[in-house]
XYZ file of N, CA and C in Angstrom:
825
model
N 34.893 -74.161 -31.569
C 35.763 -75.331 -31.562
C 36.676 -75.364 -32.782
N 36.131 -75.067 -33.967
C 36.934 -75.122 -35.188
C 38.057 -74.101 -35.148
N 37.823 -72.953 -34.485
C 38.860 -71.939 -34.359
C 40.049 -72.467 -33.567
N 39.767 -73.231 -32.515
C 40.848 -73.815 -31.711
C 41.621 -74.870 -32.493
N 40.918 -75.648 -33.303
C 41.589 -76.648 -34.133
C 42.535 -75.969 -35.117
N 42.073 -74.881 -35.738
C 42.907 -74.144 -36.692
C 44.142 -73.582 -35.992
N 43.938 -72.971 -34.825
C 45.063 -72.399 -34.066
C 46.074 -73.481 -33.708
N 45.591 -74.631 -33.238
C 46.483 -75.722 -32.863
C 47.195 -76.316 -34.072
N 46.498 -76.393 -35.205
C 47.110 -76.926 -36.422
C 48.274 -76.054 -36.875
N 48.103 -74.754 -36.826
C 49.174 -73.842 -37.253
C 50.382 -73.962 -36.333
N 50.142 -74.080 -35.028
C 51.246 -74.260 -34.083
C 52.000 -75.557 -34.356
N 51.255 -76.627 -34.612
C 51.867 -77.927 -34.884
C 52.628 -77.887 -36.201
N 52.048 -77.238 -37.205
C 52.726 -77.130 -38.513
C 54.066 -76.417 -38.371
N 54.081 -75.327 -37.621
C 55.326 -74.575 -37.440
C 56.382 -75.418 -36.736
N 55.960 -76.202 -35.748
C 56.889 -77.074 -35.034
C 57.375 -78.202 -35.944
N 56.490 -78.740 -36.749
C 56.849 -79.806 -37.692
C 57.891 -79.322 -38.691
N 57.673 -78.144 -39.251
C 58.607 -77.576 -40.228
C 59.981 -77.367 -39.601
N 59.972 -76.894 -38.370
C 61.221 -76.600 -37.668
C 62.082 -77.851 -37.491
N 61.440 -79.000 -37.299
C 62.172 -80.219 -36.967
C 62.219 -81.251 -38.096
N 61.538 -80.972 -39.216
C 61.491 -81.951 -40.302
C 62.865 -82.085 -40.955
N 63.342 -83.325 -41.100
C 64.673 -83.570 -41.667
C 64.619 -84.398 -42.943
N 63.407 -84.674 -43.425
C 63.267 -85.473 -44.639
C 63.600 -84.680 -45.893
N 63.553 -85.367 -47.024
C 63.902 -84.722 -48.301
C 62.820 -84.926 -49.359
N 61.620 -85.298 -48.944
C 60.549 -85.550 -49.906
C 60.098 -84.264 -50.574
N 59.556 -84.415 -51.768
C 59.067 -83.263 -52.523
C 57.912 -82.586 -51.806
N 56.995 -83.378 -51.265
C 55.906 -82.832 -50.452
C 55.787 -83.638 -49.166
N 55.264 -83.003 -48.138
C 55.057 -83.650 -46.863
C 53.928 -82.938 -46.116
N 53.128 -83.701 -45.401
C 52.062 -83.117 -44.606
C 51.728 -84.048 -43.460
N 50.944 -83.547 -42.523
C 50.602 -84.331 -41.349
C 49.089 -84.395 -41.165
N 48.644 -85.516 -40.611
C 47.236 -85.712 -40.244
C 47.226 -86.240 -38.814
N 46.396 -85.680 -37.923
C 46.310 -86.243 -36.575
C 46.020 -87.736 -36.633
N 46.738 -88.513 -35.815
C 46.540 -89.962 -35.820
C 45.264 -90.367 -35.101
N 44.812 -89.506 -34.189
C 43.604 -89.802 -33.437
C 42.986 -88.502 -32.934
N 41.769 -88.601 -32.468
C 41.092 -87.448 -31.883
C 41.755 -87.122 -30.546
N 41.912 -85.829 -30.262
C 42.529 -85.409 -29.007
C 41.863 -84.118 -28.537
N 42.273 -83.636 -27.390
C 41.720 -82.395 -26.851
C 42.007 -81.234 -27.796
N 43.190 -81.243 -28.418
C 43.575 -80.168 -29.328
C 42.942 -80.312 -30.706
N 42.584 -81.545 -31.067
C 42.009 -81.813 -32.390
C 40.728 -82.635 -32.210
N 39.675 -81.927 -31.808
C 38.389 -82.574 -31.527
C 37.581 -82.721 -32.821
N 38.027 -83.659 -33.629
C 37.389 -83.958 -34.905
C 36.543 -85.220 -34.775
N 35.625 -85.392 -35.711
C 34.845 -86.615 -35.744
C 35.777 -87.789 -36.062
N 35.678 -88.860 -35.261
C 36.573 -90.002 -35.405
C 36.479 -90.630 -36.801
N 35.270 -90.748 -37.338
C 35.100 -91.350 -38.661
C 35.620 -90.439 -39.762
N 35.449 -89.123 -39.597
C 35.996 -88.171 -40.569
C 37.511 -88.327 -40.661
N 38.145 -88.455 -39.498
C 39.599 -88.597 -39.454
C 40.028 -89.915 -40.104
N 39.269 -90.962 -39.858
C 39.562 -92.279 -40.467
C 39.505 -92.191 -41.989
N 38.492 -91.515 -42.520
C 38.345 -91.389 -43.972
C 39.442 -90.509 -44.569
N 39.892 -89.522 -43.804
C 40.988 -88.674 -44.258
C 42.262 -89.504 -44.435
N 42.535 -90.363 -43.471
C 43.691 -91.262 -43.570
C 43.532 -92.214 -44.746
N 42.312 -92.672 -44.967
C 42.064 -93.585 -46.082
C 42.391 -92.918 -47.418
N 41.996 -91.663 -47.569
C 42.302 -90.931 -48.805
C 43.812 -90.881 -49.031
N 44.555 -90.522 -47.989
C 46.003 -90.404 -48.127
C 46.651 -91.759 -48.411
N 46.164 -92.795 -47.750
C 46.729 -94.136 -47.943
C 46.477 -94.676 -49.349
N 45.363 -94.287 -49.939
C 45.006 -94.767 -51.274
C 45.490 -93.839 -52.393
N 46.085 -92.728 -52.027
C 46.517 -91.740 -53.019
C 47.967 -92.010 -53.427
N 48.215 -92.357 -54.691
C 49.570 -92.741 -55.109
C 50.595 -91.607 -55.115
N 50.168 -90.360 -54.879
C 51.181 -89.292 -54.790
C 52.008 -89.442 -53.514
N 51.472 -90.184 -52.533
C 52.209 -90.407 -51.292
C 52.934 -91.744 -51.367
N 54.211 -91.714 -51.058
C 55.046 -92.908 -51.195
C 55.563 -93.435 -49.857
N 55.331 -92.673 -48.786
C 55.825 -93.092 -47.486
C 54.998 -92.431 -46.386
N 54.893 -93.114 -45.251
C 54.223 -92.528 -44.091
C 54.847 -93.081 -42.820
N 54.798 -92.302 -41.760
C 55.311 -92.751 -40.469
C 54.660 -91.943 -39.356
N 54.716 -92.487 -38.150
C 54.120 -91.838 -36.989
C 55.137 -90.940 -36.296
N 54.660 -89.835 -35.748
C 55.525 -88.943 -34.985
C 54.694 -88.216 -33.936
N 55.373 -87.660 -32.954
C 54.693 -86.874 -31.928
C 55.128 -85.416 -32.047
N 54.154 -84.521 -32.047
C 54.435 -83.089 -32.150
C 53.613 -82.369 -31.091
N 54.281 -81.646 -30.215
C 53.622 -80.879 -29.151
C 52.620 -81.722 -28.371
N 53.002 -82.960 -28.102
C 52.186 -83.822 -27.262
C 51.064 -84.559 -27.962
N 50.968 -84.413 -29.284
C 49.924 -85.101 -30.051
C 50.554 -86.027 -31.082
N 49.870 -87.128 -31.380
C 50.364 -88.100 -32.361
C 49.862 -87.744 -33.757
N 50.773 -87.816 -34.724
C 50.435 -87.500 -36.114
C 51.017 -88.553 -37.042
N 50.365 -88.702 -38.197
C 50.936 -89.484 -39.283
C 51.501 -88.513 -40.308
N 52.771 -88.695 -40.632
C 53.431 -87.883 -41.660
C 53.308 -88.618 -42.987
N 52.795 -87.938 -43.997
C 52.715 -88.502 -45.339
C 53.691 -87.746 -46.240
N 54.570 -88.504 -46.902
C 55.560 -87.927 -47.811
C 55.292 -88.418 -49.230
N 55.592 -87.558 -50.212
C 55.339 -87.982 -51.587
C 55.989 -87.091 -52.616
N 55.521 -87.245 -53.849
C 56.095 -86.538 -54.988
C 54.976 -86.197 -55.973
N 54.858 -84.921 -56.331
C 53.824 -84.512 -57.282
C 54.418 -83.968 -58.584
N 55.720 -84.184 -58.785
C 56.386 -83.587 -59.953
C 55.708 -83.945 -61.267
N 55.380 -85.230 -61.451
C 54.759 -85.660 -62.714
C 53.425 -84.957 -62.938
N 52.612 -84.905 -61.896
C 51.302 -84.250 -62.009
C 51.452 -82.744 -62.155
N 52.443 -82.175 -61.484
C 52.705 -80.734 -61.596
C 53.037 -80.368 -63.042
N 53.935 -81.139 -63.662
C 54.343 -80.856 -65.034
C 53.177 -80.980 -66.002
N 52.355 -82.014 -65.813
C 51.200 -82.197 -66.691
C 50.170 -81.093 -66.504
N 50.026 -80.605 -65.275
C 48.974 -79.625 -64.990
C 49.254 -78.252 -65.591
N 50.519 -77.966 -65.920
C 50.825 -76.635 -66.454
C 50.753 -76.579 -67.985
N 50.429 -77.696 -68.618
C 50.421 -77.722 -70.081
C 49.129 -77.172 -70.672
N 48.111 -76.977 -69.823
C 46.815 -76.516 -70.308
C 46.782 -74.986 -70.341
N 46.369 -74.451 -71.467
C 46.381 -72.999 -71.646
C 45.529 -72.240 -70.658
N 44.409 -72.813 -70.251
C 43.509 -72.106 -69.335
C 43.703 -72.523 -67.878
N 44.753 -73.315 -67.605
C 45.037 -73.692 -66.225
C 45.528 -72.473 -65.454
N 44.954 -72.247 -64.260
C 45.270 -71.045 -63.486
C 46.312 -71.279 -62.412
N 46.655 -72.518 -62.160
C 47.658 -72.801 -61.137
C 48.121 -74.231 -61.280
N 49.453 -74.477 -61.171
C 49.935 -75.864 -61.186
C 49.376 -76.638 -60.005
N 49.466 -77.940 -60.083
C 48.955 -78.798 -59.007
C 49.837 -78.676 -57.775
N 49.359 -77.918 -56.806
C 49.971 -77.800 -55.485
C 48.839 -77.917 -54.477
N 48.636 -79.066 -53.877
C 47.447 -79.265 -53.044
C 47.528 -78.597 -51.684
N 46.357 -78.283 -51.148
C 46.273 -77.923 -49.742
C 46.499 -79.182 -48.919
N 46.822 -79.046 -47.648
C 46.947 -80.227 -46.792
C 45.588 -80.899 -46.643
N 45.591 -82.201 -46.442
C 44.340 -82.937 -46.266
C 43.553 -82.428 -45.063
N 44.234 -82.224 -43.940
C 43.542 -81.749 -42.749
C 42.987 -80.342 -42.982
N 43.687 -79.543 -43.789
C 43.190 -78.205 -44.136
C 41.934 -78.315 -44.995
N 41.941 -79.255 -45.937
C 40.768 -79.455 -46.801
C 39.550 -79.820 -45.967
N 39.737 -80.694 -44.983
C 38.621 -81.088 -44.125
C 38.094 -79.891 -43.337
N 38.994 -79.093 -42.792
C 38.571 -77.910 -42.031
C 37.825 -76.933 -42.925
N 38.315 -76.728 -44.137
C 37.648 -75.822 -45.078
C 36.214 -76.260 -45.343
N 36.021 -77.560 -45.491
C 34.686 -78.086 -45.785
C 33.799 -78.031 -44.538
N 34.381 -78.261 -43.371
C 33.618 -78.122 -42.132
C 33.074 -76.708 -42.009
N 33.903 -75.714 -42.316
C 33.459 -74.307 -42.274
C 32.312 -74.092 -43.259
N 32.452 -74.602 -44.479
C 31.397 -74.456 -45.494
C 30.106 -75.116 -45.036
N 30.236 -76.291 -44.442
C 29.069 -77.023 -43.961
C 28.359 -76.266 -42.839
N 29.122 -75.663 -41.946
C 28.545 -74.893 -40.848
C 27.844 -73.634 -41.362
N 28.276 -73.147 -42.512
C 27.613 -71.989 -43.119
C 26.301 -72.375 -43.799
N 26.024 -73.674 -43.877
C 24.726 -74.137 -44.350
C 24.663 -74.616 -45.784
N 25.803 -74.681 -46.468
C 25.790 -75.111 -47.870
C 25.635 -76.628 -47.966
N 24.882 -77.068 -48.964
C 24.551 -78.482 -49.122
C 25.308 -79.158 -50.256
N 25.845 -78.344 -51.170
C 26.569 -78.884 -52.323
C 27.940 -78.211 -52.403
N 28.897 -78.931 -52.944
C 30.261 -78.414 -53.056
C 30.758 -78.634 -54.478
N 31.281 -77.582 -55.083
C 31.869 -77.670 -56.419
C 33.300 -77.165 -56.324
N 34.266 -78.049 -56.551
C 35.675 -77.659 -56.483
C 36.193 -77.458 -57.903
N 36.617 -76.236 -58.186
C 37.085 -75.855 -59.524
C 38.614 -75.894 -59.548
N 39.170 -76.705 -60.444
C 40.617 -76.906 -60.444
C 40.988 -77.773 -59.257
N 40.395 -78.965 -59.215
C 40.335 -79.761 -57.993
C 41.560 -80.632 -57.728
N 42.522 -80.668 -58.643
C 43.735 -81.444 -58.392
C 43.449 -82.921 -58.205
N 43.785 -83.451 -57.031
C 43.526 -84.871 -56.763
C 42.164 -85.093 -56.111
N 41.370 -84.035 -55.989
C 39.986 -84.167 -55.534
C 39.788 -84.148 -54.033
N 40.796 -83.723 -53.282
C 40.723 -83.847 -51.822
C 39.643 -82.971 -51.184
N 39.378 -81.790 -51.730
C 38.329 -80.941 -51.150
C 36.959 -81.551 -51.418
N 36.742 -82.020 -52.638
C 35.467 -82.670 -52.965
C 35.288 -83.948 -52.154
N 36.377 -84.698 -51.967
C 36.326 -85.905 -51.133
C 35.861 -85.544 -49.723
N 36.424 -84.482 -49.173
C 36.021 -84.053 -47.829
C 34.561 -83.603 -47.813
N 34.074 -83.079 -48.934
C 32.659 -82.725 -49.021
C 31.781 -83.946 -48.818
N 32.161 -85.068 -49.417
C 31.369 -86.285 -49.245
C 31.444 -86.799 -47.805
N 32.576 -86.577 -47.145
C 32.706 -86.951 -45.737
C 31.640 -86.230 -44.903
N 31.365 -84.963 -45.249
C 30.377 -84.148 -44.538
C 28.978 -84.295 -45.132
N 28.784 -85.324 -45.996
C 27.484 -85.631 -46.596
C 26.986 -84.521 -47.528
N 27.906 -83.764 -48.124
C 27.541 -82.769 -49.126
C 27.614 -83.423 -50.509
N 26.762 -83.002 -51.415
C 26.856 -83.461 -52.801
C 28.036 -82.752 -53.447
N 29.062 -83.510 -53.778
C 30.310 -82.919 -54.255
C 30.536 -83.160 -55.735
N 31.169 -82.174 -56.372
C 31.563 -82.265 -57.778
C 32.984 -81.745 -57.905
N 33.820 -82.506 -58.585
C 35.244 -82.204 -58.668
C 35.610 -81.920 -60.127
N 35.768 -80.643 -60.454
C 36.024 -80.229 -61.844
C 37.527 -80.007 -62.039
N 38.137 -80.770 -62.943
C 39.574 -80.677 -63.183
C 39.862 -80.804 -64.675
N 40.721 -79.934 -65.182
C 41.008 -79.904 -66.618
C 42.023 -80.972 -67.050
N 42.884 -81.394 -66.130
C 43.965 -82.313 -66.497
C 43.516 -83.767 -66.438
N 43.690 -84.480 -67.554
C 43.223 -85.855 -67.652
C 43.918 -86.770 -66.652
N 45.227 -86.555 -66.461
C 45.976 -87.398 -65.543
C 45.485 -87.263 -64.115
N 45.166 -86.047 -63.710
C 44.659 -85.834 -62.355
C 43.255 -86.415 -62.189
N 42.447 -86.355 -63.243
C 41.113 -86.953 -63.154
C 41.225 -88.480 -63.086
N 42.175 -89.068 -63.809
C 42.419 -90.507 -63.684
C 42.808 -90.857 -62.245
N 43.636 -89.999 -61.650
C 44.026 -90.186 -60.255
C 42.802 -90.122 -59.342
N 41.933 -89.153 -59.578
C 40.709 -89.025 -58.787
C 39.823 -90.262 -58.925
N 39.679 -90.741 -60.147
C 38.863 -91.942 -60.361
C 39.450 -93.157 -59.645
N 40.773 -93.240 -59.638
C 41.445 -94.332 -58.926
C 41.150 -94.252 -57.429
N 41.198 -93.039 -56.876
C 40.919 -92.846 -55.445
C 39.449 -93.139 -55.152
N 38.572 -92.703 -56.042
C 37.140 -92.983 -55.879
C 36.886 -94.491 -55.795
N 37.516 -95.244 -56.697
C 37.304 -96.690 -56.738
C 37.915 -97.393 -55.527
N 39.103 -96.954 -55.113
C 39.795 -97.649 -54.023
C 39.222 -97.300 -52.653
N 38.587 -96.127 -52.527
C 37.995 -95.738 -51.239
C 36.498 -96.021 -51.180
N 35.865 -96.212 -52.344
C 34.420 -96.387 -52.385
C 33.666 -95.111 -52.083
N 34.340 -93.982 -52.215
C 33.759 -92.679 -51.881
C 33.729 -91.830 -53.154
N 32.571 -91.730 -53.786
C 32.461 -91.061 -55.084
C 32.217 -89.567 -54.920
N 33.230 -88.780 -55.264
C 33.095 -87.327 -55.195
C 32.909 -86.709 -56.580
N 32.467 -87.518 -57.522
C 32.071 -87.090 -58.868
C 33.169 -86.337 -59.632
N 34.287 -86.997 -59.927
C 35.318 -86.369 -60.751
C 34.791 -86.083 -62.166
N 35.067 -84.887 -62.659
C 34.637 -84.482 -64.001
C 35.830 -83.846 -64.710
N 36.220 -84.424 -65.843
C 37.327 -83.863 -66.623
C 36.775 -82.815 -67.578
N 37.003 -81.551 -67.253
C 36.446 -80.475 -68.065
C 37.167 -79.172 -67.769
N 37.191 -78.303 -68.767
C 37.640 -76.925 -68.575
C 36.484 -76.164 -67.939
N 36.669 -75.674 -66.731
C 35.587 -74.989 -66.018
C 35.093 -73.760 -66.767
N 35.946 -73.178 -67.616
C 35.535 -72.012 -68.414
C 34.469 -72.387 -69.441
N 34.429 -73.676 -69.789
C 33.481 -74.146 -70.798
C 32.346 -74.984 -70.207
N 32.470 -75.380 -68.974
C 31.522 -76.320 -68.378
C 30.151 -75.667 -68.153
N 29.097 -76.449 -68.401
C 27.723 -75.973 -68.194
C 27.240 -76.408 -66.807
N 27.287 -75.491 -65.859
C 26.931 -75.828 -64.475
C 25.434 -76.058 -64.286
N 24.626 -75.661 -65.260
C 23.192 -75.954 -65.191
C 22.937 -77.454 -65.134
N 23.847 -78.226 -65.745
C 23.672 -79.675 -65.802
C 23.731 -80.321 -64.417
N 24.307 -79.627 -63.432
C 24.445 -80.201 -62.098
C 23.185 -80.018 -61.253
N 22.281 -79.156 -61.684
C 21.049 -78.936 -60.936
C 21.273 -78.397 -59.533
N 22.195 -77.472 -59.396
C 22.589 -76.952 -58.083
C 21.484 -76.107 -57.454
N 21.371 -76.221 -56.123
C 20.368 -75.455 -55.376
C 20.997 -74.577 -54.297
N 22.001 -75.119 -53.600
C 22.605 -74.401 -52.471
C 24.108 -74.733 -52.401
N 24.862 -74.316 -53.452
C 26.255 -74.754 -53.558
C 27.262 -73.752 -52.994
N 28.433 -74.291 -52.679
C 29.589 -73.442 -52.429
C 30.674 -73.864 -53.412
N 31.251 -72.886 -54.087
C 32.295 -73.118 -55.079
C 33.659 -72.822 -54.455
N 34.604 -73.728 -54.626
C 35.996 -73.480 -54.245
C 36.781 -73.210 -55.534
N 37.392 -72.037 -55.602
C 38.129 -71.629 -56.802
C 39.610 -71.935 -56.624
N 40.145 -72.846 -57.451
C 41.557 -73.205 -57.387
C 42.382 -72.301 -58.287
N 43.146 -71.417 -57.695
C 43.967 -70.495 -58.474
C 44.098 -69.158 -57.783
N 45.327 -68.694 -57.607
C 45.554 -67.382 -57.000
C 45.199 -66.286 -57.997
N 44.759 -65.127 -57.511
C 44.297 -64.075 -58.434
C 45.370 -63.614 -59.411
N 46.613 -63.524 -58.939
C 47.685 -63.017 -59.790
C 48.201 -64.060 -60.776
N 47.675 -65.312 -60.684
C 48.098 -66.375 -61.596
C 46.983 -66.766 -62.560
N 46.000 -65.902 -62.703
C 44.892 -66.179 -63.611
C 43.637 -66.640 -62.908
N 43.708 -66.758 -61.592
C 42.537 -67.160 -60.835
C 41.404 -66.161 -60.943
N 41.755 -64.883 -61.155
C 40.716 -63.851 -61.302
C 39.898 -64.064 -62.570
N 40.559 -64.527 -63.635
C 39.846 -64.819 -64.887
C 38.904 -65.994 -64.684
N 39.394 -67.039 -64.020
C 38.581 -68.212 -63.735
C 37.389 -67.834 -62.861
N 37.655 -67.072 -61.800
C 36.591 -66.683 -60.872
C 35.529 -65.843 -61.566
N 35.958 -64.922 -62.426
C 35.010 -64.081 -63.154
C 34.093 -64.928 -64.035
N 34.672 -65.930 -64.684
C 33.880 -66.815 -65.534
C 32.859 -67.595 -64.704
N 33.281 -68.099 -63.546
C 32.376 -68.869 -62.685
C 31.244 -67.981 -62.180
N 31.580 -66.760 -61.784
C 30.556 -65.813 -61.302
C 29.551 -65.511 -62.410
N 30.044 -65.312 -63.623
C 29.140 -65.061 -64.764
C 28.210 -66.257 -64.985
N 28.743 -67.469 -64.841
C 27.915 -68.665 -65.025
C 26.877 -68.787 -63.919
N 27.258 -68.438 -62.689
C 26.299 -68.455 -61.577
C 25.182 -67.455 -61.841
N 25.547 -66.274 -62.298
C 24.556 -65.232 -62.589
C 23.607 -65.630 -63.712
N 24.057 -66.529 -64.600
C 23.227 -66.928 -65.738
C 22.168 -67.957 -65.361
N 22.284 -68.515 -64.144
C 21.313 -69.515 -63.681
C 20.329 -68.824 -62.739
N 19.087 -68.831 -63.107
C 18.064 -68.062 -62.393
C 18.029 -68.383 -60.902
N 18.122 -67.333 -60.089
C 17.987 -67.387 -58.626
C 19.100 -68.155 -57.917
N 20.104 -68.650 -58.635
C 21.118 -69.475 -57.980
C 22.015 -68.653 -57.059
N 22.384 -67.437 -57.467
C 23.377 -66.699 -56.695
C 22.899 -66.352 -55.283
N 21.596 -66.302 -55.069
C 21.072 -65.999 -53.733
C 21.434 -67.087 -52.730
N 21.693 -68.294 -53.239
C 21.968 -69.444 -52.377
C 23.405 -69.951 -52.515
N 24.282 -69.138 -53.127
C 25.617 -69.619 -53.499
C 26.720 -68.925 -52.703
N 27.721 -69.702 -52.327
C 28.936 -69.166 -51.727
C 30.122 -69.435 -52.624
N 31.154 -68.609 -52.491
C 32.387 -68.790 -53.263
C 33.568 -68.644 -52.315
N 34.506 -69.591 -52.401
C 35.713 -69.547 -51.579
C 36.920 -69.316 -52.483
N 37.695 -68.306 -52.138
C 38.893 -67.960 -52.905
C 40.145 -68.313 -52.104
N 41.130 -68.914 -52.775
C 42.434 -69.155 -52.152
C 43.298 -67.927 -52.392
N 43.788 -67.335 -51.315
C 44.577 -66.110 -51.431
C 46.013 -66.306 -51.006
N 46.688 -65.210 -50.776
C 48.082 -65.223 -50.323
C 48.326 -64.014 -49.438
N 49.267 -64.162 -48.511
C 49.676 -63.040 -47.660
C 50.956 -62.397 -48.174
N 51.496 -62.910 -49.274
C 52.761 -62.415 -49.801
C 52.587 -61.036 -50.434
N 53.259 -60.038 -49.878
C 53.169 -58.680 -50.424
C 53.800 -58.608 -51.815
N 54.830 -59.425 -52.046
C 55.469 -59.430 -53.359
C 54.490 -59.885 -54.436
N 53.678 -60.895 -54.113
C 52.725 -61.414 -55.084
C 51.490 -60.530 -55.217
N 51.141 -59.833 -54.114
C 49.899 -59.073 -54.130
C 50.022 -57.715 -54.805
N 51.227 -57.177 -54.860
C 51.427 -55.848 -55.420
C 50.589 -54.834 -54.647
N 49.653 -54.154 -55.308
C 48.850 -53.147 -54.633
C 47.515 -53.668 -54.108
N 47.194 -54.911 -54.399
C 45.898 -55.477 -54.022
C 46.081 -56.325 -52.754
N 46.241 -55.650 -51.611
C 46.693 -56.318 -50.399
C 45.586 -56.970 -49.583
N 44.350 -56.545 -49.737
C 43.287 -57.024 -48.866
C 42.666 -58.325 -49.384
N 42.099 -59.066 -48.447
C 41.395 -60.313 -48.775
C 42.231 -61.248 -49.642
N 43.503 -61.389 -49.276
C 44.380 -62.333 -49.952
C 44.613 -62.045 -51.422
N 44.364 -60.805 -51.846
C 44.537 -60.425 -53.249
C 43.246 -60.388 -54.046
N 42.121 -60.678 -53.387
C 40.839 -60.776 -54.076
C 39.935 -59.563 -53.877
N 40.407 -58.522 -53.216
C 39.529 -57.405 -52.847
C 38.900 -56.713 -54.052
N 39.657 -56.544 -55.129
C 39.113 -55.865 -56.315
C 37.974 -56.668 -56.934
N 38.178 -57.975 -57.073
C 37.135 -58.818 -57.659
C 35.915 -58.891 -56.742
N 36.140 -58.984 -55.448
C 35.035 -59.046 -54.482
C 34.184 -57.788 -54.575
N 34.835 -56.652 -54.667
C 34.100 -55.384 -54.771
C 33.381 -55.277 -56.116
N 34.070 -55.650 -57.188
C 33.500 -55.524 -58.527
C 32.233 -56.347 -58.686
N 32.201 -57.535 -58.088
C 31.066 -58.441 -58.280
C 30.094 -58.425 -57.106
N 30.230 -57.413 -56.264
C 29.256 -57.183 -55.192
C 29.131 -58.377 -54.253
N 30.303 -58.883 -53.814
C 30.352 -60.004 -52.887
C 30.610 -59.506 -51.462
N 30.180 -60.270 -50.495
C 30.451 -59.982 -49.089
C 31.366 -61.061 -48.518
N 32.373 -60.661 -47.758
C 33.229 -61.625 -47.073
C 32.532 -62.062 -45.794
N 32.288 -63.367 -45.655
C 31.577 -63.870 -44.474
C 32.506 -64.607 -43.513
N 33.692 -65.005 -43.994
C 34.665 -65.637 -43.112
C 35.999 -65.737 -43.843
N 37.077 -65.811 -43.081
C 38.403 -66.052 -43.635
C 39.144 -66.990 -42.691
N 39.689 -68.064 -43.234
C 40.494 -68.984 -42.433
C 41.840 -69.179 -43.126
N 42.904 -69.182 -42.348
C 44.246 -69.388 -42.886
C 44.741 -70.768 -42.475
N 45.177 -71.548 -43.466
C 45.487 -72.957 -43.233
C 46.750 -73.385 -43.981
N 47.447 -74.402 -43.488
C 48.646 -74.906 -44.166
C 48.331 -75.532 -45.526
N 49.223 -75.291 -46.472
C 49.144 -75.896 -47.795
C 50.553 -76.335 -48.209
N 50.630 -77.116 -49.278
C 51.940 -77.545 -49.767
C 52.806 -76.342 -50.108
N 52.212 -75.314 -50.716
C 53.018 -74.195 -51.208
C 53.419 -73.209 -50.113
N 52.876 -73.347 -48.905
C 53.319 -72.488 -47.802
C 54.076 -73.286 -46.746
N 54.530 -74.476 -47.094
C 55.184 -75.343 -46.109
C 56.353 -74.639 -45.434
N 57.188 -73.957 -46.210
C 58.386 -73.330 -45.648
C 58.189 -71.844 -45.362
N 56.945 -71.402 -45.301
C 56.656 -69.993 -45.037
C 56.101 -69.808 -43.636
N 56.255 -68.591 -43.110
C 55.780 -68.304 -41.757
C 54.292 -67.985 -41.732
N 53.705 -67.725 -42.888
C 52.271 -67.476 -42.973
C 51.599 -68.605 -43.742
N 50.299 -68.783 -43.513
C 49.557 -69.849 -44.167
C 48.751 -69.287 -45.347
N 47.963 -70.140 -45.981
C 47.133 -69.714 -47.112
C 45.766 -69.259 -46.604
N 45.371 -68.009 -46.890
C 44.037 -67.562 -46.473
C 42.974 -68.031 -47.459
N 41.891 -68.566 -46.925
C 40.734 -68.933 -47.741
C 39.598 -67.979 -47.386
N 39.126 -67.253 -48.394
C 38.146 -66.193 -48.181
C 36.778 -66.687 -48.610
N 35.862 -66.780 -47.656
C 34.500 -67.251 -47.902
C 33.605 -66.042 -48.178
N 32.907 -66.090 -49.306
C 32.061 -64.957 -49.712
C 30.673 -65.425 -50.151
N 29.743 -64.499 -50.150
C 28.457 -64.723 -50.807
C 28.029 -63.438 -51.493
N 26.944 -63.513 -52.241
C 26.463 -62.359 -52.992
C 25.613 -61.463 -52.085
N 25.827 -60.179 -52.183
C 25.046 -59.216 -51.395
C 23.597 -59.195 -51.871
């Protein structure tokens, strides 16, 4: 079922891009209701809309129909947060969020793989961790930028959904303090933008906690851009790191994100575990 939702989402995204005439800095869509093409949990969808409605990065919304389905279009501006997010020396990627519906799908995949806890590294406005709480996972949202963590706390308070925002440099954070047993880590940052350094640090920290890696998954955000990948073309640019750290790829899903809005390909998310 999730495969059909992903396929339908990509088709709808392409049609939306083709016909979008707005001028907002960012724009994304969320199904307005459950349908044959988007067989999602009704309450999950309601909470997704709540996150977007309470998130101040969005300044406008309206209803539209795309390929026979009703959607809510959310428009906004992330320039202020983008500028603040690049000032940190160890930041691996400016604030460019995945789509909300993509975040929910990513977490659904993680949940189906059996993980009980979610740790989002470089979490931006906290949308992946928020979706973790929707799926009843214990979520932790690690973000280095103070302004984005303030935004997360505001969303936590206004939605009543605590996804545990933590303002910290993940390179320095002590993950032992979380008492993790069966977590999946989402790594925010493309490999060619310093994400490989961040991922290596997280893997080293996982290895330092006794027996944790046997129960741990890691999700990498990749790219299909040959210009960005250079010679490292496989697994969205993560093949060298995956091989070096003895990881196995267990799934890959490609989903719309803010940074691929005007591109013909989506962002691949590579799900791995330790061999």
